[in-house]
């Protein structure tokens, strides 16, 4: 297939591009390089620098495509609460521009980068796709809105989509083909790495009194290469079944913040300096995915998501930069 990857120079996008190339697709990347990086662009792709808010540009990029993966979005949870206008413009208007450009060019298949943040603070810990959606930040809300828009574009415009609700994306390509380190990372594992390499003097563990095994928050950490493989399986599914779906992508196993720190020390042989701090607003105690749907419908299974591999692949790219 000829696939347009919108946001294909970013952290997850570049891993998706690698997987699509590996499975024989032709790839065109559309990215404004605001967080994506040129160093992430693979040689045998076509690259168009452009912004999803530029309607003529996205319409032009859509010409001749069979399918779209859309990952271009603002994704910092805290920032989304301070700048909902920016998130509305990029994540809502921007995505609608992409969808309208698809309609205009008769492009039928859409794989959407959604998030576990659509669930908010659920009272249960293992979440399937039927768990009620109750986002507690504007970022999660923006993704939920688009999922709803998608079901209408399916009914009214015949766009068939798979929305993939990623849990905590971590790790780097095991073969070292993705070269760019994520810019200004806000998440736990990059912060642990920055602490090891002295970019930060120490890090803070947000909360030690949660009702979890060691008092720190637990999350479902999924290797980005496993997320990537789900995208190409989603296209196979769309072509085969011509049906829209929403699916969780996680491992079904949760690790605590302490687990992440301790395993990092074990894998790297280096000390992570940390202190215990207060809870961070909006953090649920534990989140875990039930990904049976992706397993049954796509034949998807995480293969790279052991904690050792997640940490080793992340450490390796940080060693190149620091
Ligand atoms: N944490 C710390 N110290 C830090 C940073 C994080 O203790 O300096 C803790 C957080 O409190 C949380 C865990 O590490 O318990 C993971 O935090 P992240 O910020 O890495 O990730 P979140 O679980 O908050 O959110 C991430 C993405 C969201 C996505 C969600 C899906 O950032 O976009 O996973 O589960 F929606």
Coordinates of C-alpha atoms and ligand atoms in Angstrom, one line a residue:
X1 CA 0.0 0.0 0.0
X2 CA 1.0 3.7 -0.4
X3 CA 0.8 5.0 3.1
X4 CA 1.0 8.6 4.3
X5 CA 2.5 8.8 7.8
X6 CA 1.5 12.1 9.3
X7 CA 4.0 12.8 12.1
X8 CA 6.4 10.2 10.7
X9 CA 9.5 12.0 11.9
X10 CA 8.5 11.8 15.6
X11 CA 9.3 9.3 18.3
X12 CA 6.5 6.8 17.6
X13 CA 6.1 7.8 14.0
X14 CA 9.6 6.9 13.0
X15 CA 9.2 3.4 14.5
X16 CA 5.9 3.0 12.6
X17 CA 7.7 4.1 9.3
X18 CA 10.4 1.5 9.9
X19 CA 7.7 -1.2 10.4
X20 CA 5.8 -0.2 7.3
X21 CA 8.9 -0.2 5.1
X22 CA 9.9 -3.6 6.5
X23 CA 6.5 -5.1 5.6
X24 CA 6.7 -3.8 2.0
X25 CA 4.7 -0.6 2.0
X26 CA 5.6 2.7 0.2
X27 CA 5.8 5.5 2.7
X28 CA 5.4 9.2 2.4
X29 CA 6.0 11.2 5.6
X30 CA 4.3 14.5 6.3
X31 CA 5.7 16.3 9.3
X32 CA 6.3 19.9 10.4
X33 CA 9.4 18.9 12.3
X34 CA 8.2 20.8 15.4
X35 CA 9.0 17.7 17.6
X36 CA 9.9 15.3 14.8
X37 CA 13.4 15.3 13.5
X38 CA 15.1 15.1 10.2
X39 CA 17.5 12.5 11.5
X40 CA 14.5 10.1 12.0
X41 CA 13.6 10.2 8.3
X42 CA 14.5 6.9 6.6
X43 CA 16.3 7.0 3.2
X44 CA 13.7 5.2 1.1
X45 CA 10.7 7.4 1.9
X46 CA 9.3 10.5 0.4
X47 CA 9.3 13.4 2.8
X48 CA 7.0 16.5 2.7
X49 CA 7.6 19.2 5.3
X50 CA 4.2 20.6 6.1
X51 CA 1.7 21.3 8.8
X52 CA -1.7 19.7 9.2
X53 CA -3.2 23.2 9.8
X54 CA -2.2 24.0 6.2
X55 CA -5.1 22.6 4.3
X56 CA -3.7 22.8 0.7
X57 CA -0.5 21.2 1.9
X58 CA -2.2 18.2 3.5
X59 CA -4.5 17.8 0.6
X60 CA -1.5 17.7 -1.8
X61 CA 0.3 15.2 0.4
X62 CA -2.7 12.9 0.3
X63 CA -2.6 12.6 -3.5
X64 CA -2.1 9.0 -4.6
X65 CA -2.3 7.4 -1.1
X66 CA -4.2 4.3 -0.1
X67 CA -4.0 4.8 3.7
X68 CA -3.0 7.2 6.4
X69 CA -1.4 6.8 9.8
X70 CA -2.0 9.9 11.9
X71 CA 0.3 10.6 14.8
X72 CA 0.8 14.4 14.5
X73 CA -0.5 15.8 17.8
X74 CA 0.4 17.7 20.9
X75 CA 0.7 15.2 23.7
X76 CA 1.9 16.7 26.9
X77 CA -0.8 16.1 29.5
X78 CA 0.0 19.1 31.8
X79 CA 0.5 21.5 28.9
X80 CA -3.0 20.6 27.5
X81 CA -4.6 21.9 30.7
X82 CA -2.8 25.3 30.3
X83 CA -3.2 25.7 26.6
X84 CA -6.4 24.0 25.5
X85 CA -6.6 26.4 22.6
X86 CA -3.4 25.0 21.2
X87 CA -4.5 21.4 21.7
X88 CA -7.9 22.1 20.2
X89 CA -6.3 23.6 17.1
X90 CA -3.7 20.9 16.5
X91 CA -5.4 17.8 17.8
X92 CA -9.0 18.6 16.7
X93 CA -8.8 21.0 13.8
X94 CA -5.6 19.4 12.5
X95 CA -7.0 15.9 12.5
X96 CA -10.2 17.0 10.8
X97 CA -8.1 18.6 8.1
X98 CA -6.4 15.3 7.6
X99 CA -9.7 13.5 7.4
X100 CA -11.2 16.0 5.0
X101 CA -8.1 15.7 2.8
X102 CA -8.7 11.9 2.8
X103 CA -12.3 12.4 1.7
X104 CA -11.3 14.7 -1.1
X105 CA -8.7 12.3 -2.4
X106 CA -10.7 9.1 -1.9
X107 CA -8.3 7.7 0.7
X108 CA -10.2 5.1 2.7
X109 CA -8.0 3.6 5.4
X110 CA -7.0 5.4 8.6
X111 CA -5.0 4.3 11.5
X112 CA -5.2 6.7 14.4
X113 CA -2.9 7.2 17.3
X114 CA -5.2 7.3 20.4
X115 CA -4.3 7.0 24.0
X116 CA -5.1 5.4 27.4
X117 CA -5.7 8.9 28.5
X118 CA -9.2 8.7 27.1
X119 CA -10.1 6.5 30.2
X120 CA -9.1 9.1 32.8
X121 CA -9.0 7.9 36.4
X122 CA -10.9 4.6 36.1
X123 CA -12.0 2.8 39.3
X124 CA -10.8 -0.5 37.9
X125 CA -7.2 -1.2 37.0
X126 CA -7.4 -3.5 34.0
X127 CA -9.1 -1.7 31.2
X128 CA -10.7 -3.1 28.2
X129 CA -12.2 -1.0 25.3
X130 CA -15.7 -1.0 27.0
X131 CA -14.4 0.7 30.1
X132 CA -16.2 4.1 30.3
X133 CA -14.3 7.0 28.9
X134 CA -13.8 9.9 31.2
X135 CA -10.7 11.9 30.3
X136 CA -9.4 14.1 33.0
X137 CA -7.2 16.3 30.9
X138 CA -7.7 18.2 27.6
X139 CA -5.2 15.9 25.8
X140 CA -7.3 12.8 26.5
X141 CA -10.4 14.7 25.7
X142 CA -9.1 15.7 22.3
X143 CA -8.3 12.1 21.4
X144 CA -11.8 10.9 22.6
X145 CA -13.4 13.6 20.5
X146 CA -11.6 12.4 17.4
X147 CA -12.6 8.8 18.1
X148 CA -16.2 10.0 18.0
X149 CA -15.6 12.1 14.8
X150 CA -14.1 8.9 13.2
X151 CA -17.2 6.9 13.8
X152 CA -19.2 9.6 12.0
X153 CA -16.8 9.8 9.1
X154 CA -17.1 6.0 8.9
X155 CA -20.9 6.3 8.7
X156 CA -21.1 9.3 6.5
X157 CA -17.9 9.2 4.4
X158 CA -16.9 5.5 4.4
X159 CA -13.5 6.0 6.1
X160 CA -12.5 2.8 7.8
X161 CA -10.3 3.3 10.8
X162 CA -8.5 1.6 13.5
X163 CA -7.9 3.8 16.6
X164 CA -5.1 2.4 18.7
X165 CA -5.2 3.4 22.4
X166 CA -1.5 3.3 23.4
X167 CA -0.6 2.7 27.0
X168 CA 2.8 4.0 28.1
X169 CA 5.1 4.1 25.1
X170 CA 8.7 3.4 25.9
X171 CA 11.9 2.0 24.4
X172 CA 13.8 2.5 21.1
X173 CA 14.4 0.5 18.0
X174 CA 16.5 -2.6 18.9
X175 CA 18.5 -2.4 15.7
X176 CA 19.4 1.3 16.3
X177 CA 17.8 2.4 13.0
X178 CA 15.8 5.2 14.7
X179 CA 18.5 7.8 15.4
X180 CA 16.8 10.7 17.0
X181 CA 16.3 11.1 20.7
X182 CA 12.9 12.5 21.6
X183 CA 13.0 16.3 22.1
X184 CA 12.0 17.6 25.6
X185 CA 10.7 14.3 26.9
X186 CA 8.3 14.6 29.8
X187 CA 7.9 10.9 30.7
X188 CA 9.3 8.7 33.4
X189 CA 11.9 6.7 31.6
X190 CA 13.6 9.6 29.7
X191 CA 13.7 11.4 33.1
X192 CA 15.4 8.4 34.7
X193 CA 17.9 8.4 31.8
X194 CA 18.6 12.1 32.1
X195 CA 19.3 11.6 35.8
X196 CA 21.8 8.8 35.1
X197 CA 23.6 11.0 32.6
X198 CA 23.6 14.0 34.9
X199 CA 21.3 16.2 32.9
X200 CA 19.3 16.3 36.1
X201 CA 20.9 16.2 39.5
X202 CA 18.1 13.9 40.8
X203 CA 14.6 13.0 40.0
X204 CA 11.4 12.9 42.1
X205 CA 9.1 9.9 42.5
X206 CA 5.6 11.3 42.4
X207 CA 3.9 9.7 45.4
X208 CA 4.8 6.8 47.6
X209 CA 1.5 6.2 49.4
X210 CA -0.5 4.7 46.6
X211 CA -2.4 1.5 47.2
X212 CA 0.1 -0.5 45.1
X213 CA 2.7 -3.2 46.0
X214 CA 5.4 -0.6 46.9
X215 CA 3.4 2.6 47.2
X216 CA 4.4 4.1 43.8
X217 CA 2.3 4.3 40.7
X218 CA 2.0 1.3 38.3
X219 CA 1.8 1.6 34.6
X220 CA 1.6 -0.7 31.5
X221 CA 4.8 0.1 29.6
X222 CA 4.7 -1.0 26.0
X223 CA 7.8 -1.0 23.7
X224 CA 7.4 1.4 20.8
X225 CA 8.4 -1.3 18.3
X226 CA 5.4 -3.4 19.6
X227 CA 3.2 -0.3 19.1
X228 CA 4.6 0.1 15.6
X229 CA 3.9 -3.5 14.5
X230 CA 0.2 -3.0 15.4
X231 CA -0.1 -0.2 12.8
X232 CA 0.9 -2.4 9.9
X233 CA -1.4 -5.2 11.3
X234 CA -4.2 -2.7 11.4
X235 CA -3.9 -2.0 7.7
X236 CA -4.0 -5.7 7.0
X237 CA -7.1 -5.9 9.1
X238 CA -8.8 -2.9 7.4
X239 CA -8.1 -4.3 3.9
X240 CA -9.3 -7.8 5.0
X241 CA -12.4 -6.9 7.0
X242 CA -13.3 -3.4 5.9
X243 CA -14.5 -2.6 9.4
X244 CA -13.6 0.1 11.9
X245 CA -12.3 -0.8 15.4
X246 CA -10.9 0.8 18.5
X247 CA -8.2 -1.2 20.4
X248 CA -6.0 -1.0 23.4
X249 CA -2.3 -1.6 23.1
X250 CA -0.6 -2.7 26.3
X251 CA 1.1 -5.7 27.8
X252 CA -1.3 -6.5 30.5
X253 CA 1.5 -6.2 33.1
X254 CA 2.1 -3.2 35.3
X255 CA 5.4 -2.0 36.7
X256 CA 5.8 0.6 39.5
X257 CA 8.0 3.7 39.3
X258 CA 10.3 1.9 41.8
X259 CA 10.5 -1.1 39.5
X260 CA 11.5 1.1 36.6
X261 CA 14.3 2.8 38.7
X262 CA 15.6 -0.5 40.2
X263 CA 15.6 -2.3 36.8
X264 CA 17.4 0.7 35.2
X265 CA 20.1 0.4 37.9
X266 CA 20.4 -3.3 37.3
X267 CA 20.5 -3.1 33.5
X268 CA 22.9 -0.1 33.2
X269 CA 24.9 -0.7 36.4
X270 CA 24.5 3.0 37.2
X271 CA 22.8 4.7 40.1
X272 CA 19.6 6.7 39.7
X273 CA 19.5 9.5 42.2
X274 CA 15.9 10.1 43.4
X275 CA 13.8 11.5 46.2
X276 CA 10.3 10.6 47.2
X277 CA 7.9 13.5 46.5
X278 CA 4.2 14.3 46.6
X279 CA 1.7 12.8 44.3
X280 CA 1.3 14.5 40.9
X281 CA -2.2 15.8 40.3
X282 CA -4.2 13.6 38.0
X283 CA -2.2 10.4 38.3
X284 CA -4.2 7.2 38.8
X285 CA -2.6 4.6 41.1
X286 CA -2.4 1.9 38.5
X287 CA -3.3 1.4 34.8
X288 CA -3.2 -1.8 32.8
X289 CA -4.5 -2.8 29.4
X290 CA -6.6 -5.7 28.5
X291 CA -5.5 -6.0 24.8
X292 CA -7.4 -9.1 23.9
X293 CA -9.1 -7.3 21.0
X294 CA -5.8 -6.4 19.3
X295 CA -4.6 -10.0 19.9
X296 CA -7.7 -11.6 18.4
X297 CA -8.5 -9.2 15.6
X298 CA -4.9 -8.3 14.5
X299 CA -3.0 -11.3 15.8
X300 CA -0.9 -8.8 17.7
X301 CA 1.4 -9.8 20.6
X302 CA 4.0 -7.7 22.3
X303 CA 7.5 -9.1 21.6
X304 CA 9.9 -6.4 22.7
X305 CA 8.3 -5.3 25.9
X306 CA 10.3 -7.0 28.7
X307 CA 11.5 -4.3 31.1
X308 CA 15.1 -5.3 30.4
X309 CA 14.7 -4.7 26.7
X310 CA 12.8 -1.5 27.2
X311 CA 15.6 -0.1 29.4
X312 CA 18.5 -1.5 27.4
X313 CA 17.2 -0.1 24.1
X314 CA 16.6 3.3 25.7
X315 CA 20.0 3.3 27.5
X316 CA 21.8 2.6 24.2
X317 CA 20.5 5.6 22.4
X318 CA 21.1 7.9 25.4
X319 CA 24.7 6.6 25.5
X320 CA 25.1 7.9 21.9
X321 CA 24.0 11.4 22.9
X322 CA 25.5 11.8 26.4
Ligands
LIG1 N1 6.7 9.8 37.3 C1 7.5 10.1 38.4 N2 8.5 11.0 38.3 C2 8.7 11.7 37.1 C3 7.9 11.4 36.0 C4 6.9 10.4 36.1 O1 7.4 9.5 39.5 O2 9.6 12.6 37.1 C5 5.7 8.8 37.4 C6 4.3 9.3 37.2 O3 3.7 9.9 38.4 C7 3.6 8.1 36.7 C8 4.6 7.3 36.0 O4 5.9 7.8 36.4 O5 3.1 7.3 37.8 C9 4.5 7.4 34.5 O6 4.5 8.8 34.2 P1 4.6 9.4 32.7 O7 4.6 10.8 32.8 O8 5.8 8.7 32.0 O9 3.3 8.8 32.0 P2 1.8 8.9 32.3 O10 1.3 7.5 32.8 O11 1.4 10.0 33.2 O12 1.2 9.2 30.9 C10 1.6 8.5 29.7 C11 1.6 9.5 28.5 C12 0.2 9.9 28.2 C13 -0.6 8.7 28.0 C14 -0.5 7.7 29.1 C15 -1.2 6.4 28.8 O13 2.4 10.6 28.9 O14 0.2 10.7 27.1 O15 0.9 7.4 29.4 O16 -1.2 5.5 29.9 F1 -1.9 9.0 27.8

